[in-house]
Structures are given as C-alpha cells and as structure tokens.
Amino acid sequence: MSPVSVPMPTLPVRAEVASQFALLADPLRLKIVEALSREQLCTCHLVDITGARQTAISNHLRLLREAGAVVSEPEGRYTWYRLVPGAFTEALRALSGFAHDGPDAAHLRPACATPVG
Amino acid sequence: MSPVSVPMPTLPVRAEVASQFALLADPLRLKIVEALSREQLCTCHLVDITGARQTAISNHLRLLREAGAVVSEPEGRYTWYRLVPGAFTEALRALSGFAHDGPDAAHLRPACATPVG
DNA sequence: GTGTGATGTCAGCAAGCGCTGATGAGTCAG
DNA sequence: CTGACTCATCAGCGCTTGCTGACATCACAC
C-alpha cells in the first residue's frame, strides 16, 4: 500500500472548505467580502460600491449570511453587515498548505502501475 | 478615510482571484489540488484516491491545467501532474487580508444616508 | 502486428448559480 | 396618515458547470 491509498488525512471536512472557497468564487461576492473586511457597511453602501442592483446584493448577502460568513444587524431602516472574523479560517489554512512551495514533495512520484494486475 | 467612494484599491484583478477561488470551490477539485500539493501523481492515482471516474478527473485536470494551476508531464503511457508553486498566491494574499481579525475596522460605520438625495 | 491499459476529447444531460423585475414589510419625515 | 426610502423575498430566465458514456490516441507487452 503506497501513500496513494491513504484517503487524505489533512482536511477534516473538505466539503466545508470547498463551500468557503465557493463563497469567494464570485467576483461580486468577493468584492462584498473585501469591502466588509475593512468596515461595517449597509446594503446601500454595497450597492454604491459595487454598482450592482440591490436585489443582487441582497441575494449575495443572504448566501453569506446563511453560510455564517457575515452577520446582519438591523438598525432603523438600515441593516449593517460585518464580516465574521473566523469565517474563512479553514479555507485560509487549506490554502496556506497548498501555496507553500514544496520542492521535495514536487519531486515525489509514487509507484504508478498496479503491481499485480 | 472614506472608503465607500473609493472603488476597491486593494486587489488589482478581482476576477482572476475569484477564478482561483473557483478552482478550489469544487470538493473533487480541492481533493485533487490537495493531493498534488504533496506529490506528483498521474491520473490513475487520482482516480484511485478520489474514487471518481477517469473522465471526471481528466475534465478537472484540464480546467486546472488551462488555469495554470497544474502542469502535466507525459512519461511513457502515464502523465504526471504536479501543482504549480505560485498558482494560488494571489488568492492566498486576498484571503489573508480577509481572515485577519480587524477589531477596529469591524466597528467602523461610514455615513449611510445619501447627503443630498 | 496485435492486444491491453492509460489518457484525452467530445456531445449530451442535469443541476446549480447569478441576475432581473415585481412585490411586500418596516422605518422615518412631513 | 401619506409619501419616500431601505431592505428582503419570490418567481422566472439564461448561463455555467460537473458528470457520464462513447470514442480516439498513444505506449507497452507478447
């Protein structure tokens, strides 16, 4: 049994990490997350910043909210949004593992052809 | 500062960063990238690791190859794939900016109502 | 040369996703 | 109360994406 057969011990919940990446995979949503990482904003701000329609912003905010990436705080007729601090921690950890240059690992080549048949 | 009116000076090419995140947004592709970050592998390995069909693996590898995230090296009847070291650098940088806890920025609330209207 | 195995590519299908317009709830000013 | 404004939700549409099966290509063993 080569290390190939070992079923990925690094990430505990790959689907969750993939979901975090999926949240950042859309340019508009990335723009929203980027803006919210700097300061709290309400929907009207995000509409102004991104230039997108209010409904589109609201849809993306709902996705982010349901995923636990942002929290909403209604205040009067405005609703303030802010980024949850540890929302993308697992994604960052996974990506850090990928992005680090692995010169040794890059040359590893496990046995390929199945030995018996 | 009035970051609301400034149209996002942080990331130069948001669409490209979003594309890098999109590459990691699929669980199967994430599994492939994770495996290739540790060692070079050929398609038969990835089929064995992921349990997916060969055509699905090949499709995902083609996406990763076209995006410049992996490189292929045919050798005999096998094709070795390895991760390009700096493939996700920009995504990592963007995510690092998001993930860092910003206690001060989290309390900033720019003026909301349009001044003149 | 022939057979087997590994790999890439193509067309087709189903599902998910993002945008839009319309609508309704809630809030503030007059 | 009425009007203006902010925001969320819904249904609908189009596009993209991922998976599958079928087929073609290439390399190795005999």
mmCIF file of C-alpha atoms (C1' of nucleotides) in Angstrom:
data_model
loop_
_atom_site.group_PDB
_atom_site.id
_atom_site.type_symbol
_atom_site.label_atom_id
_atom_site.label_comp_id
_atom_site.label_asym_id
_atom_site.label_seq_id
_atom_site.Cartn_x
_atom_site.Cartn_y
_atom_site.Cartn_z
ATOM 1 C CA MET A 1 0.000 0.000 0.000
ATOM 2 C CA SER A 2 1.586 3.192 -1.141
ATOM 3 C CA PRO A 3 0.700 6.606 0.321
ATOM 4 C CA VAL A 4 -1.642 6.949 -2.571
ATOM 5 C CA SER A 5 -4.213 4.757 -0.926
ATOM 6 C CA VAL A 6 -4.307 6.949 2.180
ATOM 7 C CA PRO A 7 -7.527 8.955 1.858
ATOM 8 C CA MET A 8 -6.394 12.497 2.561
ATOM 9 C CA PRO A 9 -5.789 12.918 6.295
ATOM 10 C CA THR A 10 -5.119 16.642 6.120
ATOM 11 C CA LEU A 11 -8.500 18.299 5.849
ATOM 12 C CA PRO A 12 -11.243 17.052 8.138
ATOM 13 C CA VAL A 13 -14.214 18.405 6.236
ATOM 14 C CA ARG A 14 -13.337 19.079 2.645
ATOM 15 C CA ALA A 15 -16.858 19.958 1.636
ATOM 16 C CA GLU A 16 -16.959 22.757 4.170
ATOM 17 C CA VAL A 17 -13.656 24.162 2.948
ATOM 18 C CA ALA A 18 -14.887 23.949 -0.624
ATOM 19 C CA SER A 19 -18.016 25.824 0.436
ATOM 20 C CA GLN A 20 -15.884 28.591 1.908
ATOM 21 C CA PHE A 21 -13.970 28.828 -1.351
ATOM 22 C CA ALA A 22 -17.232 28.853 -3.266
ATOM 23 C CA LEU A 23 -18.309 31.905 -1.323
ATOM 24 C CA LEU A 24 -15.264 33.725 -2.663
ATOM 25 C CA ALA A 25 -15.535 32.344 -6.198
ATOM 26 C CA ASP A 26 -17.889 35.052 -7.446
ATOM 27 C CA PRO A 27 -16.364 38.452 -8.301
ATOM 28 C CA LEU A 28 -19.272 40.403 -6.849
ATOM 29 C CA ARG A 29 -19.304 38.381 -3.665
ATOM 30 C CA LEU A 30 -15.547 38.738 -3.412
ATOM 31 C CA LYS A 31 -15.966 42.471 -3.714
ATOM 32 C CA ILE A 32 -18.572 42.435 -0.969
ATOM 33 C CA VAL A 33 -16.392 40.358 1.347
ATOM 34 C CA GLU A 34 -13.423 42.554 0.614
ATOM 35 C CA ALA A 35 -15.386 45.674 1.475
ATOM 36 C CA LEU A 36 -16.844 44.173 4.635
ATOM 37 C CA SER A 37 -13.397 43.091 5.788
ATOM 38 C CA ARG A 38 -12.491 46.744 6.199
ATOM 39 C CA GLU A 39 -15.599 48.179 7.799
ATOM 40 C CA GLN A 40 -19.232 47.592 8.530
ATOM 41 C CA LEU A 41 -21.498 48.545 5.669
ATOM 42 C CA CYS A 42 -25.181 48.613 4.931
ATOM 43 C CA THR A 43 -26.766 47.424 1.716
ATOM 44 C CA CYS A 44 -26.962 50.895 0.230
ATOM 45 C CA HIS A 45 -23.193 51.208 0.604
ATOM 46 C CA LEU A 46 -22.607 47.926 -1.115
ATOM 47 C CA VAL A 47 -24.904 48.902 -3.932
ATOM 48 C CA ASP A 48 -22.928 52.117 -4.312
ATOM 49 C CA ILE A 49 -19.556 50.388 -4.120
ATOM 50 C CA THR A 50 -20.246 47.522 -6.461
ATOM 51 C CA GLY A 51 -22.639 49.190 -8.845
ATOM 52 C CA ALA A 52 -24.833 46.102 -8.754
ATOM 53 C CA ARG A 53 -28.589 46.054 -8.216
ATOM 54 C CA GLN A 54 -29.979 45.975 -4.716
ATOM 55 C CA THR A 55 -31.588 42.603 -5.249
ATOM 56 C CA ALA A 56 -28.341 41.067 -6.415
ATOM 57 C CA ILE A 57 -26.549 42.442 -3.368
ATOM 58 C CA SER A 58 -29.301 41.151 -1.138
ATOM 59 C CA ASN A 59 -29.089 37.701 -2.666
ATOM 60 C CA HIS A 60 -25.340 37.504 -2.145
ATOM 61 C CA LEU A 61 -25.683 38.812 1.393
ATOM 62 C CA ARG A 62 -28.227 36.129 2.111
ATOM 63 C CA LEU A 63 -25.816 33.453 0.886
ATOM 64 C CA LEU A 64 -23.036 34.887 3.005
ATOM 65 C CA ARG A 65 -25.358 35.178 5.971
ATOM 66 C CA GLU A 66 -26.642 31.613 5.674
ATOM 67 C CA ALA A 67 -23.065 30.404 5.388
ATOM 68 C CA GLY A 68 -22.154 32.241 8.562
ATOM 69 C CA ALA A 69 -19.624 34.460 6.839
ATOM 70 C CA VAL A 70 -21.363 37.728 7.677
ATOM 71 C CA VAL A 71 -23.787 38.883 10.345
ATOM 72 C CA SER A 72 -26.538 41.438 9.882
ATOM 73 C CA GLU A 73 -27.627 43.997 12.420
ATOM 74 C CA PRO A 74 -30.779 45.928 11.583
ATOM 75 C CA GLU A 75 -30.728 49.473 12.859
ATOM 76 C CA GLY A 76 -33.633 51.672 11.978
ATOM 77 C CA ARG A 77 -34.245 51.438 8.293
ATOM 78 C CA TYR A 78 -30.661 50.421 7.611
ATOM 79 C CA THR A 79 -29.124 46.998 8.056
ATOM 80 C CA TRP A 80 -25.450 46.877 8.905
ATOM 81 C CA TYR A 81 -23.361 43.950 7.779
ATOM 82 C CA ARG A 82 -19.990 42.906 9.061
ATOM 83 C CA LEU A 83 -17.669 40.033 8.353
ATOM 84 C CA VAL A 84 -17.435 37.225 10.888
ATOM 85 C CA PRO A 85 -13.771 37.154 11.962
ATOM 86 C CA GLY A 86 -13.062 33.429 11.657
ATOM 87 C CA ALA A 87 -15.341 32.767 8.725
ATOM 88 C CA PHE A 88 -12.602 31.741 6.311
ATOM 89 C CA THR A 89 -10.110 30.277 8.752
ATOM 90 C CA GLU A 90 -10.268 26.750 7.427
ATOM 91 C CA ALA A 91 -10.042 27.915 3.854
ATOM 92 C CA LEU A 92 -7.016 30.019 4.744
ATOM 93 C CA ARG A 93 -5.376 27.075 6.452
ATOM 94 C CA ALA A 94 -6.004 24.796 3.495
ATOM 95 C CA LEU A 95 -4.794 27.380 1.021
ATOM 96 C CA SER A 96 -1.678 28.016 3.086
ATOM 97 C CA GLY A 97 -0.910 24.328 2.841
ATOM 98 C CA PHE A 98 -1.289 24.430 -0.936
ATOM 99 C CA ALA A 99 0.538 27.635 -1.595
ATOM 100 C CA HIS A 100 3.712 26.838 0.339
ATOM 101 C CA ASP A 101 6.409 25.774 -2.056
ATOM 102 C CA GLY A 102 7.084 22.103 -1.591
ATOM 103 C CA PRO A 103 10.303 21.428 -3.524
ATOM 104 C CA ASP A 104 10.690 17.966 -2.054
ATOM 105 C CA ALA A 105 7.090 16.961 -2.462
ATOM 106 C CA ALA A 106 7.133 18.240 -6.010
ATOM 107 C CA HIS A 107 9.594 15.520 -6.947
ATOM 108 C CA LEU A 108 7.901 12.649 -5.204
ATOM 109 C CA ARG A 109 6.499 10.102 -7.579
ATOM 110 C CA PRO A 110 4.741 7.158 -6.035
ATOM 111 C CA ALA A 111 4.627 3.834 -7.790
ATOM 112 C CA CYS A 112 2.169 4.077 -10.612
ATOM 113 C CA ALA A 113 1.331 0.814 -12.327
ATOM 114 C CA THR A 114 -0.642 -1.580 -10.218
ATOM 115 C CA PRO A 115 1.865 -4.314 -9.357
ATOM 116 C CA VAL A 116 -0.270 -7.436 -9.673
ATOM 117 C CA GLY A 117 -2.952 -6.711 -12.144
ATOM 118 C CA MET B 1 -10.750 57.969 5.102
ATOM 119 C CA SER B 2 -13.903 57.493 3.144
ATOM 120 C CA PRO B 3 -13.509 54.003 1.714
ATOM 121 C CA VAL B 4 -17.051 53.877 0.474
ATOM 122 C CA SER B 5 -16.483 56.088 -2.505
ATOM 123 C CA VAL B 6 -13.130 54.515 -3.329
ATOM 124 C CA PRO B 7 -13.721 51.627 -5.735
ATOM 125 C CA MET B 8 -11.654 48.893 -4.074
ATOM 126 C CA PRO B 9 -7.969 49.690 -4.471
ATOM 127 C CA THR B 10 -6.744 46.514 -2.788
ATOM 128 C CA LEU B 11 -6.994 43.770 -5.364
ATOM 129 C CA PRO B 12 -5.782 44.569 -8.860
ATOM 130 C CA VAL B 13 -7.663 41.873 -10.721
ATOM 131 C CA ARG B 14 -10.570 40.633 -8.698
ATOM 132 C CA ALA B 15 -11.870 38.395 -11.430
ATOM 133 C CA GLU B 16 -8.604 36.490 -11.507
ATOM 134 C CA VAL B 17 -8.625 35.998 -7.749
ATOM 135 C CA ALA B 18 -12.227 34.851 -7.930
ATOM 136 C CA SER B 19 -11.205 32.376 -10.628
ATOM 137 C CA GLN B 20 -8.527 30.962 -8.354
ATOM 138 C CA PHE B 21 -11.110 30.546 -5.620
ATOM 139 C CA ALA B 22 -13.480 28.942 -8.103
ATOM 140 C CA LEU B 23 -10.839 26.317 -8.840
ATOM 141 C CA LEU B 24 -10.929 25.328 -5.176
ATOM 142 C CA ALA B 25 -14.700 25.577 -4.810
ATOM 143 C CA ASP B 26 -15.366 22.027 -6.005
ATOM 144 C CA PRO B 27 -14.756 19.219 -3.483
ATOM 145 C CA LEU B 28 -13.307 16.873 -6.077
ATOM 146 C CA ARG B 29 -11.006 19.535 -7.468
ATOM 147 C CA LEU B 30 -9.997 20.512 -3.955
ATOM 148 C CA LYS B 31 -9.120 16.904 -3.288
ATOM 149 C CA ILE B 32 -7.033 16.788 -6.457
ATOM 150 C CA VAL B 33 -5.188 20.002 -5.601
ATOM 151 C CA GLU B 34 -4.622 18.806 -2.074
ATOM 152 C CA ALA B 35 -3.149 15.540 -3.309
ATOM 153 C CA LEU B 36 -0.959 17.229 -5.899
ATOM 154 C CA SER B 37 0.353 19.665 -3.303
ATOM 155 C CA ARG B 38 2.069 16.747 -1.612
ATOM 156 C CA GLU B 39 3.481 14.800 -4.534
ATOM 157 C CA GLN B 40 3.340 14.344 -8.254
ATOM 158 C CA LEU B 41 0.609 11.987 -9.347
ATOM 159 C CA CYS B 42 -0.712 10.516 -12.536
ATOM 160 C CA THR B 43 -4.354 10.179 -13.449
ATOM 161 C CA CYS B 44 -4.596 6.601 -12.294
ATOM 162 C CA HIS B 45 -3.506 7.698 -8.827
ATOM 163 C CA LEU B 46 -6.097 10.436 -8.704
ATOM 164 C CA VAL B 47 -8.784 8.028 -9.820
ATOM 165 C CA ASP B 48 -7.742 5.712 -7.030
ATOM 166 C CA ILE B 49 -7.572 8.480 -4.427
ATOM 167 C CA THR B 50 -10.795 10.236 -5.212
ATOM 168 C CA GLY B 51 -12.868 7.309 -6.354
ATOM 169 C CA ALA B 52 -14.191 9.384 -9.234
ATOM 170 C CA ARG B 53 -14.329 8.337 -12.874
ATOM 171 C CA GLN B 54 -11.333 8.877 -15.086
ATOM 172 C CA THR B 55 -13.201 11.249 -17.345
ATOM 173 C CA ALA B 56 -14.258 13.413 -14.425
ATOM 174 C CA ILE B 57 -10.660 13.539 -13.204
ATOM 175 C CA SER B 58 -9.482 14.389 -16.686
ATOM 176 C CA ASN B 59 -12.005 17.188 -17.015
ATOM 177 C CA HIS B 60 -10.959 18.730 -13.724
ATOM 178 C CA LEU B 61 -7.297 18.355 -14.604
ATOM 179 C CA ARG B 62 -7.957 20.111 -17.869
ATOM 180 C CA LEU B 63 -9.559 23.017 -16.029
ATOM 181 C CA LEU B 64 -6.640 23.197 -13.622
ATOM 182 C CA ARG B 65 -4.192 22.938 -16.494
ATOM 183 C CA GLU B 66 -5.878 25.676 -18.532
ATOM 184 C CA ALA B 67 -5.935 27.871 -15.440
ATOM 185 C CA GLY B 68 -2.216 27.339 -14.978
ATOM 186 C CA ALA B 69 -2.626 25.702 -11.585
ATOM 187 C CA VAL B 70 -1.075 22.381 -12.558
ATOM 188 C CA VAL B 71 1.356 21.234 -15.209
ATOM 189 C CA SER B 72 1.307 17.890 -16.992
ATOM 190 C CA GLU B 73 4.343 15.869 -17.972
ATOM 191 C CA PRO B 74 3.675 12.857 -20.154
ATOM 192 C CA GLU B 75 6.081 9.997 -19.493
ATOM 193 C CA GLY B 76 5.505 6.806 -21.350
ATOM 194 C CA ARG B 77 1.890 5.842 -21.056
ATOM 195 C CA TYR B 78 1.487 7.777 -17.847
ATOM 196 C CA THR B 79 1.022 11.513 -17.428
ATOM 197 C CA TRP B 80 2.398 13.065 -14.289
ATOM 198 C CA TYR B 81 0.721 16.100 -12.835
ATOM 199 C CA ARG B 82 2.167 18.494 -10.327
ATOM 200 C CA LEU B 83 0.962 21.692 -8.724
ATOM 201 C CA VAL B 84 2.421 24.968 -9.934
ATOM 202 C CA PRO B 85 4.037 26.535 -6.837
ATOM 203 C CA GLY B 86 2.661 30.058 -7.099
ATOM 204 C CA ALA B 87 -0.681 29.158 -8.600
ATOM 205 C CA PHE B 88 -2.771 30.371 -5.668
ATOM 206 C CA THR B 89 -0.548 33.162 -4.427
ATOM 207 C CA GLU B 90 -2.983 35.966 -5.140
ATOM 208 C CA ALA B 91 -5.861 34.044 -3.651
ATOM 209 C CA LEU B 92 -3.809 33.378 -0.549
ATOM 210 C CA ARG B 93 -2.899 37.025 -0.257
ATOM 211 C CA ALA B 94 -6.512 38.123 -0.625
ATOM 212 C CA LEU B 95 -7.731 35.526 1.842
ATOM 213 C CA SER B 96 -5.054 36.529 4.322
ATOM 214 C CA GLY B 97 -6.361 40.059 4.151
ATOM 215 C CA PHE B 98 -9.893 38.868 4.827
ATOM 216 C CA ALA B 99 -9.112 36.394 7.562
ATOM 217 C CA HIS B 100 -7.054 38.674 9.774
ATOM 218 C CA ASP B 101 -9.181 39.885 12.632
ATOM 219 C CA GLY B 102 -9.871 43.572 12.235
ATOM 220 C CA PRO B 103 -11.363 44.704 15.548
ATOM 221 C CA ASP B 104 -11.059 48.363 14.657
ATOM 222 C CA ALA B 105 -12.373 48.006 11.159
ATOM 223 C CA ALA B 106 -15.244 45.932 12.470
ATOM 224 C CA HIS B 107 -16.592 48.942 14.301
ATOM 225 C CA LEU B 108 -16.226 51.471 11.532
ATOM 226 C CA ARG B 109 -19.517 52.679 10.183
ATOM 227 C CA PRO B 110 -19.345 55.184 7.369
ATOM 228 C CA ALA B 111 -22.076 57.707 6.828
ATOM 229 C CA CYS B 112 -25.052 55.924 5.386
ATOM 230 C CA ALA B 113 -27.837 58.197 4.201
ATOM 231 C CA THR B 114 -27.152 59.965 0.954
ATOM 232 C CA PRO B 115 -26.230 63.565 1.895
ATOM 233 C CA VAL B 116 -28.288 65.492 -0.656
ATOM 234 C CA GLY B 117 -30.672 62.923 -2.055
ATOM 235 C "C1'" DG C 1 1.343 -6.805 -35.765
ATOM 236 C "C1'" DT C 2 -1.986 -7.381 -32.068
ATOM 237 C "C1'" DG C 3 -3.974 -6.862 -27.506
ATOM 238 C "C1'" DT C 4 -4.218 -4.361 -23.195
ATOM 239 C "C1'" DG C 5 -4.072 -0.411 -20.443
ATOM 240 C "C1'" DA C 6 -3.785 4.715 -19.638
ATOM 241 C "C1'" DT C 7 -5.249 9.054 -21.173
ATOM 242 C "C1'" DG C 8 -7.614 12.902 -23.626
ATOM 243 C "C1'" DT C 9 -11.592 14.696 -26.016
ATOM 244 C "C1'" DC C 10 -16.354 15.175 -27.500
ATOM 245 C "C1'" DA C 11 -21.517 15.507 -27.163
ATOM 246 C "C1'" DG C 12 -25.347 15.238 -24.137
ATOM 247 C "C1'" DC C 13 -27.808 15.871 -19.867
ATOM 248 C "C1'" DA C 14 -28.965 17.547 -15.297
ATOM 249 C "C1'" DA C 15 -28.202 20.653 -11.587
ATOM 250 C "C1'" DG C 16 -26.676 24.867 -9.597
ATOM 251 C "C1'" DC C 17 -25.953 29.760 -9.761
ATOM 252 C "C1'" DG C 18 -26.464 34.644 -10.705
ATOM 253 C "C1'" DC C 19 -29.217 38.463 -12.437
ATOM 254 C "C1'" DT C 20 -33.648 40.793 -13.030
ATOM 255 C "C1'" DG C 21 -38.305 42.692 -12.203
ATOM 256 C "C1'" DA C 22 -42.093 42.784 -9.153
ATOM 257 C "C1'" DT C 23 -43.805 42.831 -4.634
ATOM 258 C "C1'" DG C 24 -44.237 43.377 0.391
ATOM 259 C "C1'" DA C 25 -42.573 44.673 5.132
ATOM 260 C "C1'" DG C 26 -40.540 48.038 8.034
ATOM 261 C "C1'" DT C 27 -38.845 52.900 9.128
ATOM 262 C "C1'" DC C 28 -38.503 57.880 9.063
ATOM 263 C "C1'" DA C 29 -40.010 62.691 7.617
ATOM 264 C "C1'" DG C 30 -43.787 65.794 6.721
ATOM 265 C "C1'" DC D 1 -51.815 59.325 7.665
ATOM 266 C "C1'" DT D 2 -49.090 59.730 3.478
ATOM 267 C "C1'" DG D 3 -45.001 59.512 0.913
ATOM 268 C "C1'" DA D 4 -40.182 58.381 0.393
ATOM 269 C "C1'" DC D 5 -36.697 55.233 1.415
ATOM 270 C "C1'" DT D 6 -34.314 50.816 2.678
ATOM 271 C "C1'" DC D 7 -34.290 46.103 2.522
ATOM 272 C "C1'" DA D 8 -35.817 41.175 1.879
ATOM 273 C "C1'" DT D 9 -38.185 37.754 -0.712
ATOM 274 C "C1'" DC D 10 -40.164 35.451 -4.717
ATOM 275 C "C1'" DA D 11 -40.642 33.579 -9.481
ATOM 276 C "C1'" DG D 12 -38.535 33.427 -13.851
ATOM 277 C "C1'" DC D 13 -34.835 33.248 -17.152
ATOM 278 C "C1'" DG D 14 -30.272 32.296 -19.018
ATOM 279 C "C1'" DC D 15 -25.657 30.794 -18.361
ATOM 280 C "C1'" DT D 16 -22.272 27.949 -16.445
ATOM 281 C "C1'" DT D 17 -20.635 23.754 -14.600
ATOM 282 C "C1'" DG D 18 -19.979 18.984 -13.384
ATOM 283 C "C1'" DC D 19 -20.864 14.170 -14.542
ATOM 284 C "C1'" DT D 20 -21.421 10.403 -17.829
ATOM 285 C "C1'" DG D 21 -20.803 7.393 -21.857
ATOM 286 C "C1'" DA D 22 -18.639 6.750 -26.218
ATOM 287 C "C1'" DC D 23 -14.742 7.175 -28.987
ATOM 288 C "C1'" DA D 24 -9.883 8.091 -30.469
ATOM 289 C "C1'" DT D 25 -4.912 8.183 -29.371
ATOM 290 C "C1'" DC D 26 -0.592 6.600 -27.541
ATOM 291 C "C1'" DA D 27 2.645 3.367 -25.217
ATOM 292 C "C1'" DC D 28 3.989 -1.076 -23.663
ATOM 293 C "C1'" DA D 29 3.926 -6.468 -23.567
ATOM 294 C "C1'" DC D 30 3.650 -10.527 -26.251
#
